[in-house]
Amino acid sequence: MQKIVLLFVLVFSISSCIRQEPCSLFTGFWEGPHPDNSDKKFYVQILPGDSCRVRGYWTEKNFYSSSFEIDSLNVWQDNISFYVPNWNCTYHGKLTGKLISGGFDCPGEAFDSVRLQKNDTISTFLSEALSGCLDPDYQYNYEIPEDLNDGLHVAKPHTEGESEFINELLPKIISGDYGRLNSFLLLKNNQLICEEYFYGYKRNTLHHTESSSKSITSLLVGIAVDKGFIEDLNEPLADILEDSDFDERITIEHLLTMTSGLTPNDYELISSKNRIETILSRKLNNVPGHLFQYDGGNTELLGAVIKKKIGMYADVFAQKYLFEPLHISQYCWNFGKQSGFPCMAGSLRITPRGMAKIGLLVLNKGTFNGERVVSEEWIVKSTSFKTHTNIPGDDYAYQWWNITLESEGEEYSCIWANGLGSQFIYMIPSLNVVIVTTGHNYEYDSWAISSGIAKYLHLLK
């Protein structure tokens, strides 16, 4: 009897040592195709552990696009199935090497054959902010930014406070405390002292600035004023655009401050095949100059004013008078272009370093590396309070936001370019600081990083 017990214990011990986790054969990332767009793919991530867990991701051109829900994961031997609620479809497949052969079974539809291919390298773009950062013993390691001779001067932190700011905030960004950030840049005293990119993004990756494009439009208007193309911000738009049906009370300044009184409708703007005509046909819902109403239509009309006054489309004007003086060569303003008119409200794609140069230009009141690009008068005027908004504590200037960041009981006034998804430029004059972030925080709190910056901002004094 003792021999039987010992034999049972031995067999149980051996089987326990070789027992595999139920999903071990499938652990990792499995890539599937988009049916109509080769730039898009979906990924199913099977997570390791005693209980089978699964996540779903969409990508576009390799970068994260969105996530989707997967449940009812079932694994037996070399077979797998899972259910995608949003599609109301169940996938059934069989593992062969690094391929899962199978497809989706959707009610009322023919079986859709879809092969999933193993691709663990995509983890850097989907789940790891930095390579290895999910390891339990991972520690953030600061490196001085690279000097590219591109007009940005780089340096290591000069004070213990600057180092502490970086070493406190960056690990929290990497761990996802502020959502999905793709870059973080810190400039102090006109020097780039921190530059980090996450989830596979690189310094040369163009990034949508979203509504931060509006703030760049303000700079273009200022340059046009400086050069005499625009003489009076109180000039009625009806006179400039020669539209007799447009309300004659609306001026350029009303567009700059989002107080035109035009009925806002950003969805209509995005879906329109002719944005300028769509905006010109809008009716008033408020007296011009009376109430702040955030709407990209105001910014689109500023692009029309630039074209009418100068004879150049705004993107061409920007290249000559803004981007070239700032040594910004990597950008794209083609998305959403209509009849030559670029989308002014949110389509500019640029690198985070390019955004940093915009921030330095404003921080230094119109100069970049000692060269005058836009007048100090315009920078002061365009970034100063003009109107209260519908957001408590957030005020508006000429397409720039005015906010206050509170840190350790002290308040710091901040000029802010604000784009959905965490496309931000923070300029804090009292600290001589510029901070740039880009992100994909469309499924998270876009503005969470502001609280993180504020928490440690006092360290930069």
Short mmCIF file of N, CA, C and O in Angstrom, two decimals, residues 77-183:
data_model
loop_
_atom_site.label_atom_id
_atom_site.label_comp_id
_atom_site.label_asym_id
_atom_site.label_seq_id
_atom_site.Cartn_x
_atom_site.Cartn_y
_atom_site.Cartn_z
N GLN A 77 -6.95 21.76 -26.18
CA GLN A 77 -5.85 21.20 -26.97
C GLN A 77 -5.36 22.27 -27.95
O GLN A 77 -4.91 23.32 -27.53
N ASP A 78 -5.44 22.02 -29.26
CA ASP A 78 -4.97 22.99 -30.23
C ASP A 78 -6.11 23.74 -30.92
O ASP A 78 -5.96 24.28 -32.02
N ASN A 79 -7.25 23.80 -30.26
CA ASN A 79 -8.42 24.51 -30.79
C ASN A 79 -8.73 25.74 -29.94
O ASN A 79 -8.47 25.76 -28.73
N ILE A 80 -9.29 26.75 -30.57
CA ILE A 80 -9.61 27.99 -29.87
C ILE A 80 -10.91 28.56 -30.43
O ILE A 80 -11.21 28.41 -31.63
N SER A 81 -11.67 29.20 -29.57
CA SER A 81 -12.84 29.96 -30.01
C SER A 81 -13.01 31.16 -29.08
O SER A 81 -12.59 31.12 -27.92
N PHE A 82 -13.56 32.23 -29.59
CA PHE A 82 -13.87 33.41 -28.78
C PHE A 82 -14.99 34.18 -29.47
O PHE A 82 -15.22 34.05 -30.68
N TYR A 83 -15.66 35.01 -28.68
CA TYR A 83 -16.81 35.78 -29.17
C TYR A 83 -16.48 37.26 -29.13
O TYR A 83 -15.90 37.77 -28.16
N VAL A 84 -16.83 37.98 -30.21
CA VAL A 84 -16.64 39.43 -30.30
C VAL A 84 -18.02 40.07 -30.24
O VAL A 84 -18.76 40.06 -31.24
N PRO A 85 -18.41 40.64 -29.08
CA PRO A 85 -19.77 41.18 -28.92
C PRO A 85 -20.14 42.25 -29.94
O PRO A 85 -21.26 42.26 -30.45
N ASN A 86 -19.21 43.16 -30.24
CA ASN A 86 -19.53 44.25 -31.16
C ASN A 86 -19.86 43.74 -32.56
O ASN A 86 -20.57 44.40 -33.32
N TRP A 87 -19.29 42.59 -32.92
CA TRP A 87 -19.55 42.02 -34.25
C TRP A 87 -20.63 40.95 -34.21
O TRP A 87 -21.11 40.52 -35.25
N ASN A 88 -20.97 40.52 -33.00
CA ASN A 88 -21.90 39.40 -32.82
C ASN A 88 -21.42 38.18 -33.60
O ASN A 88 -22.21 37.50 -34.26
N CYS A 89 -20.12 37.92 -33.52
CA CYS A 89 -19.51 36.82 -34.26
C CYS A 89 -18.63 36.00 -33.33
O CYS A 89 -18.00 36.53 -32.42
N THR A 90 -18.56 34.72 -33.61
CA THR A 90 -17.69 33.80 -32.87
C THR A 90 -16.62 33.26 -33.80
O THR A 90 -16.93 32.81 -34.91
N TYR A 91 -15.38 33.35 -33.32
CA TYR A 91 -14.27 32.81 -34.11
C TYR A 91 -13.98 31.37 -33.66
O TYR A 91 -13.93 31.08 -32.46
N HIS A 92 -13.77 30.49 -34.63
CA HIS A 92 -13.36 29.12 -34.37
C HIS A 92 -12.09 28.85 -35.16
O HIS A 92 -12.03 29.16 -36.37
N GLY A 93 -11.05 28.31 -34.51
CA GLY A 93 -9.81 28.07 -35.22
C GLY A 93 -9.01 26.92 -34.64
O GLY A 93 -9.24 26.48 -33.51
N LYS A 94 -8.04 26.48 -35.42
CA LYS A 94 -7.17 25.37 -35.03
C LYS A 94 -5.72 25.79 -35.26
O LYS A 94 -5.38 26.34 -36.31
N LEU A 95 -4.87 25.56 -34.26
CA LEU A 95 -3.47 25.97 -34.31
C LEU A 95 -2.65 25.00 -35.14
O LEU A 95 -2.70 23.79 -34.96
N THR A 96 -1.86 25.59 -36.05
CA THR A 96 -0.88 24.83 -36.83
C THR A 96 0.38 25.66 -36.91
O THR A 96 0.45 26.63 -37.68
N GLY A 97 1.38 25.33 -36.11
CA GLY A 97 2.62 26.12 -36.09
C GLY A 97 2.35 27.52 -35.57
O GLY A 97 1.87 27.70 -34.45
N LYS A 98 2.64 28.53 -36.41
CA LYS A 98 2.41 29.92 -36.03
C LYS A 98 1.18 30.49 -36.74
O LYS A 98 1.05 31.70 -36.90
N LEU A 99 0.28 29.63 -37.15
CA LEU A 99 -0.95 30.04 -37.79
C LEU A 99 -2.14 29.40 -37.09
O LEU A 99 -2.07 28.27 -36.62
N ILE A 100 -3.23 30.17 -37.00
CA ILE A 100 -4.51 29.62 -36.58
C ILE A 100 -5.42 29.66 -37.81
O ILE A 100 -5.72 30.73 -38.34
N SER A 101 -5.81 28.50 -38.27
CA SER A 101 -6.70 28.42 -39.42
C SER A 101 -8.13 28.33 -38.92
O SER A 101 -8.45 27.48 -38.08
N GLY A 102 -8.97 29.21 -39.43
CA GLY A 102 -10.36 29.21 -38.98
C GLY A 102 -11.12 30.37 -39.58
O GLY A 102 -10.85 30.80 -40.70
N GLY A 103 -12.09 30.89 -38.84
CA GLY A 103 -12.87 32.00 -39.34
C GLY A 103 -13.98 32.39 -38.40
O GLY A 103 -14.13 31.82 -37.31
N PHE A 104 -14.77 33.38 -38.82
CA PHE A 104 -15.84 33.93 -38.00
C PHE A 104 -17.19 33.36 -38.43
O PHE A 104 -17.51 33.32 -39.62
N ASP A 105 -17.93 32.97 -37.43
CA ASP A 105 -19.29 32.49 -37.63
C ASP A 105 -20.24 33.57 -37.11
O ASP A 105 -20.30 33.82 -35.90
N CYS A 106 -20.93 34.22 -38.04
CA CYS A 106 -21.82 35.32 -37.70
C CYS A 106 -23.26 34.95 -38.10
O CYS A 106 -23.47 34.45 -39.22
N PRO A 107 -24.24 35.18 -37.24
CA PRO A 107 -25.63 34.81 -37.54
C PRO A 107 -26.11 35.43 -38.86
O PRO A 107 -25.92 36.62 -39.11
N GLY A 108 -26.69 34.60 -39.71
CA GLY A 108 -27.26 35.08 -40.96
C GLY A 108 -26.25 35.32 -42.05
O GLY A 108 -26.61 35.85 -43.11
N GLU A 109 -24.96 35.02 -41.80
CA GLU A 109 -23.93 35.25 -42.81
C GLU A 109 -23.17 33.96 -43.07
O GLU A 109 -23.11 33.06 -42.23
N ALA A 110 -22.57 33.88 -44.26
CA ALA A 110 -21.74 32.73 -44.58
C ALA A 110 -20.49 32.74 -43.72
O ALA A 110 -20.02 33.81 -43.28
N PHE A 111 -19.95 31.58 -43.45
CA PHE A 111 -18.73 31.46 -42.65
C PHE A 111 -17.60 32.24 -43.33
O PHE A 111 -17.34 32.08 -44.52
N ASP A 112 -16.94 33.14 -42.57
CA ASP A 112 -15.89 34.02 -43.10
C ASP A 112 -14.53 33.48 -42.69
O ASP A 112 -14.14 33.59 -41.53
N SER A 113 -13.81 32.88 -43.63
CA SER A 113 -12.51 32.30 -43.33
C SER A 113 -11.48 33.40 -43.05
O SER A 113 -11.28 34.30 -43.87
N VAL A 114 -10.84 33.32 -41.90
CA VAL A 114 -9.82 34.30 -41.50
C VAL A 114 -8.71 33.55 -40.78
O VAL A 114 -8.94 32.89 -39.76
N ARG A 115 -7.49 33.67 -41.32
CA ARG A 115 -6.34 33.07 -40.65
C ARG A 115 -5.68 34.10 -39.73
O ARG A 115 -5.54 35.26 -40.10
N LEU A 116 -5.29 33.66 -38.56
CA LEU A 116 -4.57 34.51 -37.61
C LEU A 116 -3.11 34.08 -37.58
O LEU A 116 -2.81 32.89 -37.46
N GLN A 117 -2.22 35.07 -37.70
CA GLN A 117 -0.79 34.80 -37.75
C GLN A 117 -0.11 35.32 -36.49
O GLN A 117 -0.39 36.43 -36.04
N LYS A 118 0.79 34.55 -35.92
CA LYS A 118 1.50 34.97 -34.69
C LYS A 118 2.40 36.15 -35.01
O LYS A 118 3.15 36.15 -35.99
N ASN A 119 2.30 37.19 -34.18
CA ASN A 119 3.13 38.39 -34.37
C ASN A 119 3.34 39.08 -33.03
O ASN A 119 2.65 40.04 -32.70
N ASP A 120 4.30 38.60 -32.26
CA ASP A 120 4.53 39.17 -30.93
C ASP A 120 5.30 40.49 -30.98
O ASP A 120 5.33 41.22 -29.99
N THR A 121 5.90 40.82 -32.13
CA THR A 121 6.63 42.08 -32.21
C THR A 121 5.70 43.29 -32.10
O THR A 121 6.15 44.39 -31.79
N ILE A 122 4.42 43.08 -32.36
CA ILE A 122 3.47 44.20 -32.31
C ILE A 122 3.24 44.67 -30.87
O ILE A 122 2.65 45.74 -30.65
N SER A 123 3.72 43.92 -29.89
CA SER A 123 3.49 44.31 -28.49
C SER A 123 4.04 45.69 -28.20
O SER A 123 3.47 46.44 -27.39
N THR A 124 5.15 46.06 -28.85
CA THR A 124 5.75 47.38 -28.63
C THR A 124 4.79 48.49 -29.04
O THR A 124 4.81 49.57 -28.47
N PHE A 125 3.93 48.22 -30.03
CA PHE A 125 3.01 49.24 -30.52
C PHE A 125 1.66 49.21 -29.79
O PHE A 125 0.91 50.17 -29.87
N LEU A 126 1.37 48.11 -29.11
CA LEU A 126 0.04 47.97 -28.54
C LEU A 126 0.01 48.00 -27.01
O LEU A 126 -0.81 48.71 -26.43
N SER A 127 0.87 47.26 -26.38
CA SER A 127 0.74 47.11 -24.92
C SER A 127 1.94 47.59 -24.13
O SER A 127 1.84 47.78 -22.92
N GLU A 128 3.08 47.81 -24.77
CA GLU A 128 4.29 48.23 -24.06
C GLU A 128 4.64 49.67 -24.44
O GLU A 128 4.95 49.95 -25.60
N ALA A 129 4.59 50.56 -23.48
CA ALA A 129 4.99 51.94 -23.76
C ALA A 129 6.46 51.99 -24.16
O ALA A 129 6.83 52.67 -25.12
N LEU A 130 7.29 51.27 -23.45
CA LEU A 130 8.71 51.10 -23.80
C LEU A 130 9.04 49.62 -23.67
O LEU A 130 8.45 48.91 -22.85
N SER A 131 9.98 49.17 -24.45
CA SER A 131 10.32 47.76 -24.46
C SER A 131 10.72 47.29 -23.06
O SER A 131 11.58 47.88 -22.40
N GLY A 132 10.06 46.24 -22.60
CA GLY A 132 10.38 45.65 -21.30
C GLY A 132 9.74 46.32 -20.12
O GLY A 132 9.93 45.89 -18.97
N CYS A 133 8.93 47.38 -20.36
CA CYS A 133 8.39 48.14 -19.23
C CYS A 133 7.35 47.37 -18.43
O CYS A 133 7.01 47.78 -17.31
N LEU A 134 6.86 46.26 -18.96
CA LEU A 134 5.89 45.46 -18.21
C LEU A 134 6.56 44.46 -17.28
O LEU A 134 5.89 43.80 -16.49
N ASP A 135 7.89 44.34 -17.37
CA ASP A 135 8.61 43.44 -16.47
C ASP A 135 8.52 43.96 -15.03
O ASP A 135 8.58 45.18 -14.80
N PRO A 136 8.39 43.08 -14.06
CA PRO A 136 8.23 43.51 -12.66
C PRO A 136 9.39 44.36 -12.15
O PRO A 136 9.20 45.24 -11.30
N ASP A 137 10.61 44.12 -12.65
CA ASP A 137 11.77 44.86 -12.15
C ASP A 137 12.18 46.00 -13.07
O ASP A 137 13.29 46.53 -12.97
N TYR A 138 11.27 46.43 -13.98
CA TYR A 138 11.61 47.51 -14.91
C TYR A 138 11.82 48.82 -14.18
O TYR A 138 11.08 49.16 -13.27
N GLN A 139 12.83 49.58 -14.59
CA GLN A 139 13.08 50.92 -14.07
C GLN A 139 13.35 51.86 -15.23
O GLN A 139 14.11 51.52 -16.15
N TYR A 140 12.73 53.03 -15.19
CA TYR A 140 12.96 54.03 -16.23
C TYR A 140 14.39 54.54 -16.18
O TYR A 140 14.91 54.85 -15.11
N ASN A 141 15.03 54.63 -17.33
CA ASN A 141 16.42 55.07 -17.43
C ASN A 141 16.49 56.32 -18.31
O ASN A 141 16.30 56.24 -19.54
N TYR A 142 16.73 57.46 -17.70
CA TYR A 142 16.79 58.72 -18.46
C TYR A 142 18.00 58.75 -19.39
O TYR A 142 19.10 58.30 -19.04
N GLU A 143 17.79 59.29 -20.60
CA GLU A 143 18.88 59.54 -21.53
C GLU A 143 18.73 60.96 -22.07
O GLU A 143 17.62 61.40 -22.39
N ILE A 144 19.84 61.66 -22.21
CA ILE A 144 19.82 63.01 -22.73
C ILE A 144 19.32 62.98 -24.17
O ILE A 144 19.66 62.06 -24.94
N PRO A 145 18.47 63.92 -24.59
CA PRO A 145 17.98 63.94 -25.97
C PRO A 145 19.13 64.06 -26.97
O PRO A 145 20.21 64.60 -26.67
N GLU A 146 18.89 63.56 -28.17
CA GLU A 146 19.92 63.59 -29.21
C GLU A 146 19.95 64.96 -29.88
O GLU A 146 18.91 65.54 -30.19
N ASP A 147 21.15 65.46 -30.12
CA ASP A 147 21.32 66.74 -30.81
C ASP A 147 21.26 66.48 -32.31
O ASP A 147 22.14 65.86 -32.90
N LEU A 148 20.22 66.98 -32.96
CA LEU A 148 20.01 66.75 -34.39
C LEU A 148 20.37 67.95 -35.24
O LEU A 148 20.17 67.93 -36.46
N ASN A 149 20.88 69.00 -34.62
CA ASN A 149 21.22 70.23 -35.35
C ASN A 149 20.00 70.74 -36.13
O ASN A 149 20.11 71.14 -37.29
N ASP A 150 18.85 70.71 -35.47
CA ASP A 150 17.60 71.11 -36.11
C ASP A 150 17.01 72.38 -35.52
O ASP A 150 15.83 72.68 -35.73
N GLY A 151 17.83 73.13 -34.79
CA GLY A 151 17.35 74.36 -34.19
C GLY A 151 16.96 74.22 -32.74
O GLY A 151 16.75 75.22 -32.06
N LEU A 152 16.88 72.98 -32.24
CA LEU A 152 16.62 72.75 -30.82
C LEU A 152 17.93 72.44 -30.12
O LEU A 152 18.70 71.58 -30.57
N HIS A 153 18.18 73.13 -29.02
CA HIS A 153 19.40 72.91 -28.24
C HIS A 153 19.08 71.91 -27.13
O HIS A 153 18.09 72.06 -26.41
N VAL A 154 19.91 70.90 -27.00
CA VAL A 154 19.65 69.84 -26.02
C VAL A 154 20.61 69.99 -24.84
O VAL A 154 21.70 70.54 -24.95
N ALA A 155 20.16 69.47 -23.71
CA ALA A 155 20.98 69.50 -22.49
C ALA A 155 20.43 68.48 -21.52
O ALA A 155 19.28 68.05 -21.62
N LYS A 156 21.25 68.10 -20.56
CA LYS A 156 20.75 67.27 -19.46
C LYS A 156 20.17 68.18 -18.39
O LYS A 156 20.42 69.40 -18.41
N PRO A 157 19.39 67.67 -17.46
CA PRO A 157 18.83 68.51 -16.40
C PRO A 157 19.92 69.26 -15.65
O PRO A 157 21.00 68.73 -15.38
N HIS A 158 19.64 70.52 -15.31
CA HIS A 158 20.62 71.36 -14.63
C HIS A 158 20.47 71.32 -13.11
O HIS A 158 21.40 71.65 -12.39
N THR A 159 19.29 70.94 -12.62
CA THR A 159 19.03 70.98 -11.18
C THR A 159 18.47 69.65 -10.72
O THR A 159 17.96 68.85 -11.51
N GLU A 160 18.54 69.44 -9.41
CA GLU A 160 17.95 68.24 -8.84
C GLU A 160 16.44 68.23 -9.06
O GLU A 160 15.83 67.17 -9.28
N GLY A 161 15.83 69.40 -9.01
CA GLY A 161 14.38 69.49 -9.21
C GLY A 161 13.98 69.05 -10.61
O GLY A 161 12.97 68.35 -10.78
N GLU A 162 14.75 69.44 -11.62
CA GLU A 162 14.46 69.02 -12.99
C GLU A 162 14.57 67.51 -13.13
O GLU A 162 13.72 66.86 -13.75
N SER A 163 15.61 66.94 -12.56
CA SER A 163 15.79 65.49 -12.59
C SER A 163 14.65 64.78 -11.86
O SER A 163 14.13 63.76 -12.32
N GLU A 164 14.26 65.34 -10.73
CA GLU A 164 13.19 64.72 -9.95
C GLU A 164 11.87 64.79 -10.71
O GLU A 164 11.09 63.83 -10.70
N PHE A 165 11.60 65.93 -11.37
CA PHE A 165 10.40 66.06 -12.18
C PHE A 165 10.33 64.94 -13.22
O PHE A 165 9.31 64.26 -13.38
N ILE A 166 11.42 64.73 -13.93
CA ILE A 166 11.47 63.71 -14.98
C ILE A 166 11.32 62.32 -14.38
O ILE A 166 10.53 61.49 -14.85
N ASN A 167 12.06 62.04 -13.32
CA ASN A 167 12.07 60.69 -12.75
C ASN A 167 10.81 60.35 -11.97
O ASN A 167 10.54 59.17 -11.72
N GLU A 168 10.03 61.36 -11.60
CA GLU A 168 8.74 61.11 -10.96
C GLU A 168 7.64 60.93 -12.00
O GLU A 168 6.80 60.03 -11.89
N LEU A 169 7.63 61.81 -13.00
CA LEU A 169 6.52 61.82 -13.95
C LEU A 169 6.63 60.73 -15.02
O LEU A 169 5.63 60.09 -15.36
N LEU A 170 7.82 60.52 -15.56
CA LEU A 170 7.96 59.59 -16.68
C LEU A 170 7.54 58.16 -16.34
O LEU A 170 6.84 57.52 -17.15
N PRO A 171 7.92 57.60 -15.19
CA PRO A 171 7.45 56.24 -14.89
C PRO A 171 5.92 56.12 -14.84
O PRO A 171 5.36 55.09 -15.20
N LYS A 172 5.26 57.19 -14.41
CA LYS A 172 3.79 57.16 -14.35
C LYS A 172 3.19 57.24 -15.75
O LYS A 172 2.14 56.63 -16.03
N ILE A 173 3.83 57.99 -16.63
CA ILE A 173 3.39 58.01 -18.03
C ILE A 173 3.56 56.63 -18.64
O ILE A 173 2.67 56.11 -19.31
N ILE A 174 4.72 56.01 -18.39
CA ILE A 174 5.02 54.70 -18.96
C ILE A 174 4.05 53.64 -18.45
O ILE A 174 3.63 52.74 -19.19
N SER A 175 3.64 53.75 -17.20
CA SER A 175 2.73 52.76 -16.62
C SER A 175 1.28 53.01 -17.01
O SER A 175 0.40 52.22 -16.65
N GLY A 176 1.00 54.10 -17.73
CA GLY A 176 -0.34 54.36 -18.23
C GLY A 176 -1.23 55.12 -17.27
O GLY A 176 -2.46 55.15 -17.47
N ASP A 177 -0.66 55.76 -16.26
CA ASP A 177 -1.48 56.50 -15.30
C ASP A 177 -2.26 57.64 -15.96
O ASP A 177 -3.30 58.05 -15.44
N TYR A 178 -1.76 58.16 -17.08
CA TYR A 178 -2.40 59.28 -17.75
C TYR A 178 -2.87 58.88 -19.15
O TYR A 178 -2.95 59.71 -20.05
N GLY A 179 -3.20 57.62 -19.29
CA GLY A 179 -3.70 57.15 -20.57
C GLY A 179 -2.58 56.75 -21.50
O GLY A 179 -1.48 56.38 -21.08
N ARG A 180 -2.85 56.85 -22.76
CA ARG A 180 -1.94 56.35 -23.79
C ARG A 180 -1.22 57.54 -24.45
O ARG A 180 -1.67 58.08 -25.46
N LEU A 181 -0.11 57.97 -23.86
CA LEU A 181 0.69 59.04 -24.44
C LEU A 181 1.71 58.46 -25.41
O LEU A 181 2.31 57.40 -25.15
N ASN A 182 1.91 59.15 -26.52
CA ASN A 182 2.87 58.70 -27.52
C ASN A 182 4.20 59.44 -27.46
O ASN A 182 5.20 58.95 -28.00
N SER A 183 4.20 60.61 -26.84
CA SER A 183 5.47 61.34 -26.68
C SER A 183 5.36 62.29 -25.50
O SER A 183 4.26 62.71 -25.11
#
